[in-house]
Short mmCIF file of C-alpha atoms in Angstrom, two decimals:
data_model
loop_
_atom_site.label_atom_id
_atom_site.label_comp_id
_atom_site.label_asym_id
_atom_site.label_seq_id
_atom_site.Cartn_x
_atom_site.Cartn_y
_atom_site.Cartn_z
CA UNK S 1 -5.50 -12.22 -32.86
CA UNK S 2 -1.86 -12.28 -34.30
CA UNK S 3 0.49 -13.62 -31.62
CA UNK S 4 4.05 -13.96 -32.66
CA UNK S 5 7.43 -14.92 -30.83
CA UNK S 6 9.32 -12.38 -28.40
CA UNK S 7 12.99 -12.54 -27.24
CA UNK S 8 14.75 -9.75 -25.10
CA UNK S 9 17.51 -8.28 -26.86
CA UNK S 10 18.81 -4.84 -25.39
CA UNK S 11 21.80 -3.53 -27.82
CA UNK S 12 25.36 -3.13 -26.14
CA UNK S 13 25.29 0.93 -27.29
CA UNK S 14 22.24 1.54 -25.45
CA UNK S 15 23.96 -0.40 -22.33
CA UNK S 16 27.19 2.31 -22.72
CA UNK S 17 24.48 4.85 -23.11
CA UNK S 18 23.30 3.84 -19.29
CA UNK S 19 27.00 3.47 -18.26
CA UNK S 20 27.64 6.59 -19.25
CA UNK S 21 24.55 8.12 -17.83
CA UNK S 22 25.39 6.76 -14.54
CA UNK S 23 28.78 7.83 -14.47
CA UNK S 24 28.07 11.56 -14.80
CA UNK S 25 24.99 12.22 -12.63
CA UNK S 26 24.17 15.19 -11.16
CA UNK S 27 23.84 14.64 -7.65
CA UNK S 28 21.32 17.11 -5.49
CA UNK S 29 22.30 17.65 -1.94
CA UNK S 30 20.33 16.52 1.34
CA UNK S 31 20.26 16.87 4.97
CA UNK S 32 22.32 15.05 7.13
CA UNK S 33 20.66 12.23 9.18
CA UNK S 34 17.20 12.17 7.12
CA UNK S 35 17.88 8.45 6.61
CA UNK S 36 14.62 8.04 4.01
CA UNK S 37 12.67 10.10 5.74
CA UNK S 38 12.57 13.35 3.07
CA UNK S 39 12.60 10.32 -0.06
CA UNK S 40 14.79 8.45 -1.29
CA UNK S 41 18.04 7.96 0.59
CA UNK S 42 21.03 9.48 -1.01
CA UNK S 43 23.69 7.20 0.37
CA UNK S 44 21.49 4.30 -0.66
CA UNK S 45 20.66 5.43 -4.20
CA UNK S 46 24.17 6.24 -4.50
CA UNK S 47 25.33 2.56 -3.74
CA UNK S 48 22.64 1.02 -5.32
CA UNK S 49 23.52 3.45 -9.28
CA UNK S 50 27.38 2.29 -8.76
CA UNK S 51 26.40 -1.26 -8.45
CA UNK S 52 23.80 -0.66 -11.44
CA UNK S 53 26.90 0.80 -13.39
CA UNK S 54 29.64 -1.72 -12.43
CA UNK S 55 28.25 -4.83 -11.22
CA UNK S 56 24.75 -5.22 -11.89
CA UNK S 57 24.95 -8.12 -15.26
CA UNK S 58 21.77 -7.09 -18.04
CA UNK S 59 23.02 -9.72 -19.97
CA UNK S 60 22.38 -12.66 -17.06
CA UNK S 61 19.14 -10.94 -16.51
CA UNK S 62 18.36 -11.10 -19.99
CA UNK S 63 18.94 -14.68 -20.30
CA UNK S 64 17.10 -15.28 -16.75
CA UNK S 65 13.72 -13.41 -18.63
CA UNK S 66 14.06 -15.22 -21.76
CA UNK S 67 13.56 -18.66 -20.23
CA UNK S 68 10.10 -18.13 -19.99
CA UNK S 69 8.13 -18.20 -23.48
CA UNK S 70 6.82 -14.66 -24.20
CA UNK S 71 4.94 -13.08 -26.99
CA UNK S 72 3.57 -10.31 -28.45
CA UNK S 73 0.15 -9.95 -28.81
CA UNK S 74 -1.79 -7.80 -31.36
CA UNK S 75 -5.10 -5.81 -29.13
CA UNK S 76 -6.67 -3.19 -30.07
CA UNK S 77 -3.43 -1.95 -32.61
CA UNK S 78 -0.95 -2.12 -29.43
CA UNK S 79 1.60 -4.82 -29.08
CA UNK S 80 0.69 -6.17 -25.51
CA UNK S 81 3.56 -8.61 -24.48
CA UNK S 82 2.91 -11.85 -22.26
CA UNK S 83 4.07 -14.92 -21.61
CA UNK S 84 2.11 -17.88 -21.90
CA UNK S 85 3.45 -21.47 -20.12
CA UNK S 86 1.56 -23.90 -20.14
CA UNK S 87 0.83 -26.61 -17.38
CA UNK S 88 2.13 -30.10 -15.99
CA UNK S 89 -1.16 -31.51 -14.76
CA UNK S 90 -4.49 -33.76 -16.17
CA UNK S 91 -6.31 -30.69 -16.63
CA UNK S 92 -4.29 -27.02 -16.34
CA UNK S 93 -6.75 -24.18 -15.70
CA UNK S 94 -6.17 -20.72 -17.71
CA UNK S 95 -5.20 -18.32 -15.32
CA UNK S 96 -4.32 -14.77 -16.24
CA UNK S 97 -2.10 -13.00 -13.68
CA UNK S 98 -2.08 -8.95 -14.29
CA UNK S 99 0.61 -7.14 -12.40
CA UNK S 100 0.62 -3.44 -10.85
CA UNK S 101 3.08 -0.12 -10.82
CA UNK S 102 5.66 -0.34 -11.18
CA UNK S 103 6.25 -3.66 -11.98
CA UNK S 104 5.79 -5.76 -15.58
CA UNK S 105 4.38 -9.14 -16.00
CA UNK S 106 7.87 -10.15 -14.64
CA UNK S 107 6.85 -9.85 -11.17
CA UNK S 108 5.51 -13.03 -11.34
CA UNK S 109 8.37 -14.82 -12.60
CA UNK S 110 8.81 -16.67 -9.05
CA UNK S 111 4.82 -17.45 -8.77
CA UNK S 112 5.04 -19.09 -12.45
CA UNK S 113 6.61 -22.16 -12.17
CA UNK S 114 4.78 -22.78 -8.80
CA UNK S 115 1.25 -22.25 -10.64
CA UNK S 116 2.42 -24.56 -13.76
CA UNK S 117 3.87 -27.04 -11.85
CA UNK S 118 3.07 -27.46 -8.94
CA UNK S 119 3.91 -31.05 -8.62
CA UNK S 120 7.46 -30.38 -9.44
CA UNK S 121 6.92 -27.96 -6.29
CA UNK S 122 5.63 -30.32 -3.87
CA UNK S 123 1.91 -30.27 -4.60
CA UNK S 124 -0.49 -31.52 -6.63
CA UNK S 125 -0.70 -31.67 -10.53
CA UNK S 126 -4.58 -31.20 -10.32
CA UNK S 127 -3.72 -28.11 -9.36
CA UNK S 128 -1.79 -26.62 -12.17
CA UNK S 129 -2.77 -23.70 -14.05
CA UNK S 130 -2.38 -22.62 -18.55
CA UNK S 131 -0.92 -19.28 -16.99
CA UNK S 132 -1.13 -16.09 -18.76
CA UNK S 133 0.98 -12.89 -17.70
CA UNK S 134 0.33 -9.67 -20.26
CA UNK S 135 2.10 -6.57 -19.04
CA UNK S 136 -0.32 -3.83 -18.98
CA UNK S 137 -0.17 -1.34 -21.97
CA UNK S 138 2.84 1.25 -21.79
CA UNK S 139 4.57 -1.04 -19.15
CA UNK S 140 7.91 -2.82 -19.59
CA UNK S 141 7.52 -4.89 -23.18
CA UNK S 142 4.28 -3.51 -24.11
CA UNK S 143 4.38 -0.70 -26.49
CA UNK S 144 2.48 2.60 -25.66
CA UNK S 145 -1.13 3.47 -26.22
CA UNK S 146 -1.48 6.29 -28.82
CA UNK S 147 -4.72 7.21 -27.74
CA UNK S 148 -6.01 8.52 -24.20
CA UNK S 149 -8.60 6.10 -22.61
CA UNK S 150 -6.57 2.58 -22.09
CA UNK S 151 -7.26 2.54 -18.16
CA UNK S 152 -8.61 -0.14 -16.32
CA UNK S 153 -11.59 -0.58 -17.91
CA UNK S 154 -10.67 -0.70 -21.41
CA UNK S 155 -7.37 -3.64 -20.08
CA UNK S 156 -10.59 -5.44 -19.28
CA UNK S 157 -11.74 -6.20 -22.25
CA UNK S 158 -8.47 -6.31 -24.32
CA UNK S 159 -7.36 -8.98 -21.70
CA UNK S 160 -11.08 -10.91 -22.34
CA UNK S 161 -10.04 -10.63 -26.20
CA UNK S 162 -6.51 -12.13 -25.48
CA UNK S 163 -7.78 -15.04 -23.49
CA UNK S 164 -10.22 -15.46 -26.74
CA UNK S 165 -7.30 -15.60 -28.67
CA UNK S 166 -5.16 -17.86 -26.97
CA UNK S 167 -8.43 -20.76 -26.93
CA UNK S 168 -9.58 -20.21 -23.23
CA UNK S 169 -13.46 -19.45 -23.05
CA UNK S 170 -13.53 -19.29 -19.66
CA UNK S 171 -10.76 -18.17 -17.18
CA UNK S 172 -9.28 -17.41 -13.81
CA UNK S 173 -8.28 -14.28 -12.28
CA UNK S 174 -5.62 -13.34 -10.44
CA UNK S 175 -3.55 -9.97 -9.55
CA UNK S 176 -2.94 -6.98 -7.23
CA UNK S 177 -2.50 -3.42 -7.45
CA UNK S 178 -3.53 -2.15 -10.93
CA UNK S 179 -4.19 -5.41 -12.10
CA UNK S 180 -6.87 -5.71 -9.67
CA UNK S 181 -8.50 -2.75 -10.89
CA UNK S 182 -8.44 -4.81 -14.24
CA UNK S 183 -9.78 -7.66 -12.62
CA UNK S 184 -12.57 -5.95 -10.98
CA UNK S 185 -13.62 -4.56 -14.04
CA UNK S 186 -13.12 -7.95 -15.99
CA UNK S 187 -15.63 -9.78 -13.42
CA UNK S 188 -17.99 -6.91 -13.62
CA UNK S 189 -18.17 -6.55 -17.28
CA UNK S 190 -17.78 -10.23 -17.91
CA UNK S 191 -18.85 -12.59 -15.36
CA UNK S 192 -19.97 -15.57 -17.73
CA UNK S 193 -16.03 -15.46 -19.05
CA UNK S 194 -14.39 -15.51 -15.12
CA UNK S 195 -14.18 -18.86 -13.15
CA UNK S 196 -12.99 -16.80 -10.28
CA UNK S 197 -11.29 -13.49 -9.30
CA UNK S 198 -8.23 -13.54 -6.47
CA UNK S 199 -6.65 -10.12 -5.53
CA UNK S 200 -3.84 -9.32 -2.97
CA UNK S 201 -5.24 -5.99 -2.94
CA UNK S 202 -8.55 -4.08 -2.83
CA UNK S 203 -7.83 -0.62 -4.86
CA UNK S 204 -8.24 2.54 -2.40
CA UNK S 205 -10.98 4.25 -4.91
CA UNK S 206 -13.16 0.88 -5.11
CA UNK S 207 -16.58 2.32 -3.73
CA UNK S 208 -19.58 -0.06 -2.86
CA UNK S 209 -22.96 1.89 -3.12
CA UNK S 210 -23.40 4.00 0.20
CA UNK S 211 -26.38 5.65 1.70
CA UNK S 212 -29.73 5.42 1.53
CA UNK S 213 -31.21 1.55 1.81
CA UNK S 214 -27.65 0.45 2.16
CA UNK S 215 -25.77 -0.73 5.71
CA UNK S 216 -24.30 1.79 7.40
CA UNK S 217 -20.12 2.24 7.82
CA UNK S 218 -19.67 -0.60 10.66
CA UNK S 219 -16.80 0.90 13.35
CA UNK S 220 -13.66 -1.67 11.85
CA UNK S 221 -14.95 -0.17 8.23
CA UNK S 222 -14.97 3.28 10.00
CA UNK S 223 -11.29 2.82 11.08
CA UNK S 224 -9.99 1.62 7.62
CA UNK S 225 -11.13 4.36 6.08
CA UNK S 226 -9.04 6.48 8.83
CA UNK S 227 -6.23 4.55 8.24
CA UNK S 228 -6.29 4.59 4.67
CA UNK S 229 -6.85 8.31 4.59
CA UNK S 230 -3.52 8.80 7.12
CA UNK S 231 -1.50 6.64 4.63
CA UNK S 232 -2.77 8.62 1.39
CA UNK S 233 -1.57 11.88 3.77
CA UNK S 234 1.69 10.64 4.10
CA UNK S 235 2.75 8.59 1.27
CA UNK S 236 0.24 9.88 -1.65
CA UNK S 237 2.01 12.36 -3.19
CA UNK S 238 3.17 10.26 -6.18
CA UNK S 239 -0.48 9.01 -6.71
CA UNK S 240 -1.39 12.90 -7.06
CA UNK S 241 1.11 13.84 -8.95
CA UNK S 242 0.40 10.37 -11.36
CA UNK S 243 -3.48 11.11 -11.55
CA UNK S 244 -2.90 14.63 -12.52
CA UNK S 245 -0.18 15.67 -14.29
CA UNK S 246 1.90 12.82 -15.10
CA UNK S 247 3.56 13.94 -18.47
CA UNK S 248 5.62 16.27 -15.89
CA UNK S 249 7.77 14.16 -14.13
CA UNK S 250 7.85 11.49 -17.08
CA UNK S 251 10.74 14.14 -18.78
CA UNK S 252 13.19 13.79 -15.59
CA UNK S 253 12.57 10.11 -14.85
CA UNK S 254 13.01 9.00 -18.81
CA UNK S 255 16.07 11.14 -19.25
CA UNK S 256 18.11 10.06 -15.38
CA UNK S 257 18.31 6.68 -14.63
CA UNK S 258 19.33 7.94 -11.15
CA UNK S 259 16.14 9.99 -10.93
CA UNK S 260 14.31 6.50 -12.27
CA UNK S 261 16.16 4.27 -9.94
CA UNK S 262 14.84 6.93 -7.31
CA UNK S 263 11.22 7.25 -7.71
CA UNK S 264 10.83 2.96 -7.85
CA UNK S 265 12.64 2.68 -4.97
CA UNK S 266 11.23 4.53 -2.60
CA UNK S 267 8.08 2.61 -3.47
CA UNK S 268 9.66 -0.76 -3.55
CA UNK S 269 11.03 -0.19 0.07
CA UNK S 270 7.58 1.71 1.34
CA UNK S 271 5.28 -1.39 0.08
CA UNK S 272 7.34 -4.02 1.02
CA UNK S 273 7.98 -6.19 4.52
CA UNK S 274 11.39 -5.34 4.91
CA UNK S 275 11.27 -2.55 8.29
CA UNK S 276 12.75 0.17 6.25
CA UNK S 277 15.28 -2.11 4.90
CA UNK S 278 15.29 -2.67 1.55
CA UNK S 279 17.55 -5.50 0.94
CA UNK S 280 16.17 -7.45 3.25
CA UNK S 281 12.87 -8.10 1.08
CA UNK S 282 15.16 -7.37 -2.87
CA UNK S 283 18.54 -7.73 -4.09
CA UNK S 284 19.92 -5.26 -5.62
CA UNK S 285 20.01 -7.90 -8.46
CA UNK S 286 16.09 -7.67 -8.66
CA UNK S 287 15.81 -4.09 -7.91
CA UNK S 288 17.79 -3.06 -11.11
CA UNK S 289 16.38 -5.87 -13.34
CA UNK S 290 13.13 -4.07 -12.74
CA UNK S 291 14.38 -0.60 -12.53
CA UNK S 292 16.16 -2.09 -16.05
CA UNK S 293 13.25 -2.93 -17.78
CA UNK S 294 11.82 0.25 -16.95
CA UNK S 295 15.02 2.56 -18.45
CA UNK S 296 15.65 0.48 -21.81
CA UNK S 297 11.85 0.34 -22.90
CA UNK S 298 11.26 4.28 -21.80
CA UNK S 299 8.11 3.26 -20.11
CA UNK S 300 7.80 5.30 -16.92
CA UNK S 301 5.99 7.80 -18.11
CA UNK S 302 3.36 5.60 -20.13
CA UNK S 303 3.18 3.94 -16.83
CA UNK S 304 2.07 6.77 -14.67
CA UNK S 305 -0.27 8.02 -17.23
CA UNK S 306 -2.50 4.54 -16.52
CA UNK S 307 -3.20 6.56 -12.89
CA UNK S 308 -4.59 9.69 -15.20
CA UNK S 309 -6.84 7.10 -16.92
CA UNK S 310 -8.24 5.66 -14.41
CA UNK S 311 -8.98 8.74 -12.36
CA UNK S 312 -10.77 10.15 -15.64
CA UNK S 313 -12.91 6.41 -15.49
CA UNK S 314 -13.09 4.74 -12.01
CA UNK S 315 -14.86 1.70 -11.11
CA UNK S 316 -17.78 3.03 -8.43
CA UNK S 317 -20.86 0.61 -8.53
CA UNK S 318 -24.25 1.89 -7.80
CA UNK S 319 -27.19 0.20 -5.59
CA UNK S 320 -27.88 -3.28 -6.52
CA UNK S 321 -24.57 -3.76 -8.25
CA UNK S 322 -23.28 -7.22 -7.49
CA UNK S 323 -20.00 -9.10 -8.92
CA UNK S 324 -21.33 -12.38 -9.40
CA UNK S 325 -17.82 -14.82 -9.94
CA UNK S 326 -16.90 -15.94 -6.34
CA UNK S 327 -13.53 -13.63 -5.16
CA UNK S 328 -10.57 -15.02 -3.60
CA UNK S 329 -8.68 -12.36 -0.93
CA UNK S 330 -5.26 -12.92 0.13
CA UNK S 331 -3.94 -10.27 2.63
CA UNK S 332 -0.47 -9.42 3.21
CA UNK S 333 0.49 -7.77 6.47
CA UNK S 334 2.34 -4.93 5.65
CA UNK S 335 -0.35 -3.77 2.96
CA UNK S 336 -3.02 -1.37 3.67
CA UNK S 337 -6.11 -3.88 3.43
CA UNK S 338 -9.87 -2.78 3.79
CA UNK S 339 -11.94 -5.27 6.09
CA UNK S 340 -13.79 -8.16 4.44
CA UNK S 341 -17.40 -6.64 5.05
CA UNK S 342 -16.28 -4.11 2.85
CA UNK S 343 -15.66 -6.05 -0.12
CA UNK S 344 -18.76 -7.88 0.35
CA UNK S 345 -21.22 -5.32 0.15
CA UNK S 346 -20.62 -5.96 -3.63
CA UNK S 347 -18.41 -8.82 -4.01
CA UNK S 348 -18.98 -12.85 -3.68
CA UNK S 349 -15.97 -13.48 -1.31
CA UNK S 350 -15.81 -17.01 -0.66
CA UNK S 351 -12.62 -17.15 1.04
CA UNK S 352 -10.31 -14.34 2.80
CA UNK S 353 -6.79 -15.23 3.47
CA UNK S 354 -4.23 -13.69 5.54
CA UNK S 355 -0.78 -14.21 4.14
CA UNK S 356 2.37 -15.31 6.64
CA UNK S 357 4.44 -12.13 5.98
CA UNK S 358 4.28 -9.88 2.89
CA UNK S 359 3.63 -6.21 1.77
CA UNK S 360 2.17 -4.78 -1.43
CA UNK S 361 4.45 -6.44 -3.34
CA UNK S 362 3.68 -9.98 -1.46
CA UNK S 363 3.70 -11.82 -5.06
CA UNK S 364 7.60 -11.33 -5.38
CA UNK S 365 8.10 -11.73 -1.12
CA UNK S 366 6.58 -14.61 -0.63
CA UNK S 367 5.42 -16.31 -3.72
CA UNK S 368 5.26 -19.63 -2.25
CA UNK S 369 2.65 -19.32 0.22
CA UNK S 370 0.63 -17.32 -2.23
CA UNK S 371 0.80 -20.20 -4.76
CA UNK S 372 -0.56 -22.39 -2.16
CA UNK S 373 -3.48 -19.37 -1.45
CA UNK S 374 -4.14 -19.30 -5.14
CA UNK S 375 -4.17 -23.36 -5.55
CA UNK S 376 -6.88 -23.15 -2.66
CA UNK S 377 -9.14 -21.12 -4.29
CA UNK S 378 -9.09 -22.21 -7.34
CA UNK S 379 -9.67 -25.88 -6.31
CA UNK S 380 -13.26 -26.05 -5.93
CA UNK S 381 -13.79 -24.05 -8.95
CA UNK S 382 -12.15 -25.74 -11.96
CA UNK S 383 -15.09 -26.94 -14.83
CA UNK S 384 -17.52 -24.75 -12.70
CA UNK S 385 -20.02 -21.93 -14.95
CA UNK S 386 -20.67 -18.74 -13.51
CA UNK S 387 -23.52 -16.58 -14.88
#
């Protein structure tokens, strides 16, 4: 595997390219008094582009990013981007991290230092981790598969091979949204390789084997599936549109970085703990440096098209199927969590952890008490072989 050096380094013309874009959006009207209740607020958004075009600083963001030490990785002919730090402890355990939409691997930049030092955070070194954070393909730094079939399943193994690469036979697990899809698939496909597997989320189309010989739908597993389906009713639209068609809206939301700022958003302030207000869980600071990352790589609509991919190739397991490394659950509040039973009809969970406060995005609201989760888990299962 050829690894090689990686620094951000966005030119000032495609920065007065933005500027300019900002300044002469086309505004679409809206109804008085809708608040966010139709989408995205217009007021809001409107604030929120003006700050992006006169007060937001790239450049401070830039510098922010590149103190951690990222790479670019050579899998399967795409340039995956990561970064790799490495731990202050006797014996740092690998740990690869795998982040979700629409984020990057720089979602995790306030659970890093916790995870690699933890003794400069006040725990213990025995509990540091070698952490590993690749941004899935066609997301932020990554460059774009030029083939269909990179969803979930194929991130698996590209993420076993980059692990490989980087010396670390054997490794943690650790992610939410998409990236637990990838983990999922990485414990199934390759349980001698995974110490242990910790999610902050349990993907909606995860399906146990149901039926015949199996346990019937207890009543709490009965009402998440109720609650999940009133959710998907409500706020699904994007994950239809995503799944299906996603070249579509890609053309708007790669030309308008009003219409980007828009669609991420509305997700960031749906997912997160914040009751409706946004600022209360981001500031606008980390809002844009996302939204950012997005606009100058063009990545939105390889982003979306991992939903396509992994509605063409989901991960349903049939009777008998069991996912032998032992799974870690943290469960934030404000997410839309399945009940534990649920997981274990083919999962090992060995410990199920509800989180303080927290949404869908929990690992950038409250990354300290998720470090502590993760340091948990992990503990009894350093230097111990699954099979």
């Amino acid at each position: 595997m050829r690894k090689t050096p990686f620094t951000i380094s966005i030119d000032d013309d495609r920065l007065d390219d933005l500027h300019c874009r900002l300044r002469h959006t086309r505004w679409p009207d809206s109804l008085p008094d809708m608040d966010w209740a139709d989408g995205t607020d217009l007021t809001f958004l409107q604030r929120l582009t003006e700050y992006w075009r006169t007060d937001f600083d790239w450049r401070a963001q830039e510098a922010r990013l590149n103190a951690f030490p990222q790479f670019v990785a050579e899998l399967d002919g795409v340039g995956i981007h990561l970064i790799h730090q490495r731990g202050k402890g006797p014996d740092p355990h690998p740990l690869v991290l795998t982040h979700g939409w629409p984020g990057t691997g720089f979602d995790m930049a306030g659970l890093i230092p916790l995870l690699t030092d933890p003794g400069g955070h006040g725990g213990d070194p025995a509990d540091a981790f070698d952490v590993v954070v690749p941004s899935l393909p066609g997301y932020g730094f990554s460059e774009r598969p030029t083939r269909p079939g990179s969803g979930p399943e194929r991130v698996s193994g590209m993420w076993t091979r980059l692990m490989t690469g980087l010396g670390y036979p054997r490794f943690g697990t650790q992610s939410s949204d998409w990236g637990a899809a990838v983990s999922m698939w990485l414990a199934s496909r390759f349980p001698e390789r995974v110490s242990g597997l910790h999610v902050t989320f349990v993907p909606g189309f995860y399906r146990p084997p149901l039926g015949e010989g199996q346990p019937p739908l207890s009543a709490e597993e009965r009402a998440f599936h109720e609650r999940a389906a009133a959710w998907f009713e409500a706020e699904g639209g994007y994950h239809r549109l995503q799944s299906t068609k996603p070249q579509t809206p890609a053309y708007a939301l790669t030309d308008s970085p009003a219409g980007l700022a828009a669609w991420i958003v509305e997700k960031t302030r749906g997912w997160s703990d914040c009751d409706g207000d946004v600022e209360r869980a981001f500031t606008m600071d980390a809002l844009l440096t996302n939204i950012s990352i997005y606009w100058f790589t063009g990545t939105i609509g390889s982003s979306m098209r991992f939903y396509r991919e992994n509605a063409l190739r989901p991960n349903h397991f049939g009777p008998g199927a069991r996912v032998r490394p032992p799974m870690g659950v943290a469960s934030f509040p404000k997410d839309v969590m399945p009940p534990r039973s649920w997981v274990e009809r083919v999962f090992d969970v060995t410990r199920w952890a509800t989180m303080p406060r927290g949404g869908h995005l929990g690992v950038m609201e409250a990354p300290e008490p998720l470090a502590e989760e993760i340091r948990a888990f992990f503990r009894p299962l350093r230097g111990r072989r699954t099979s």
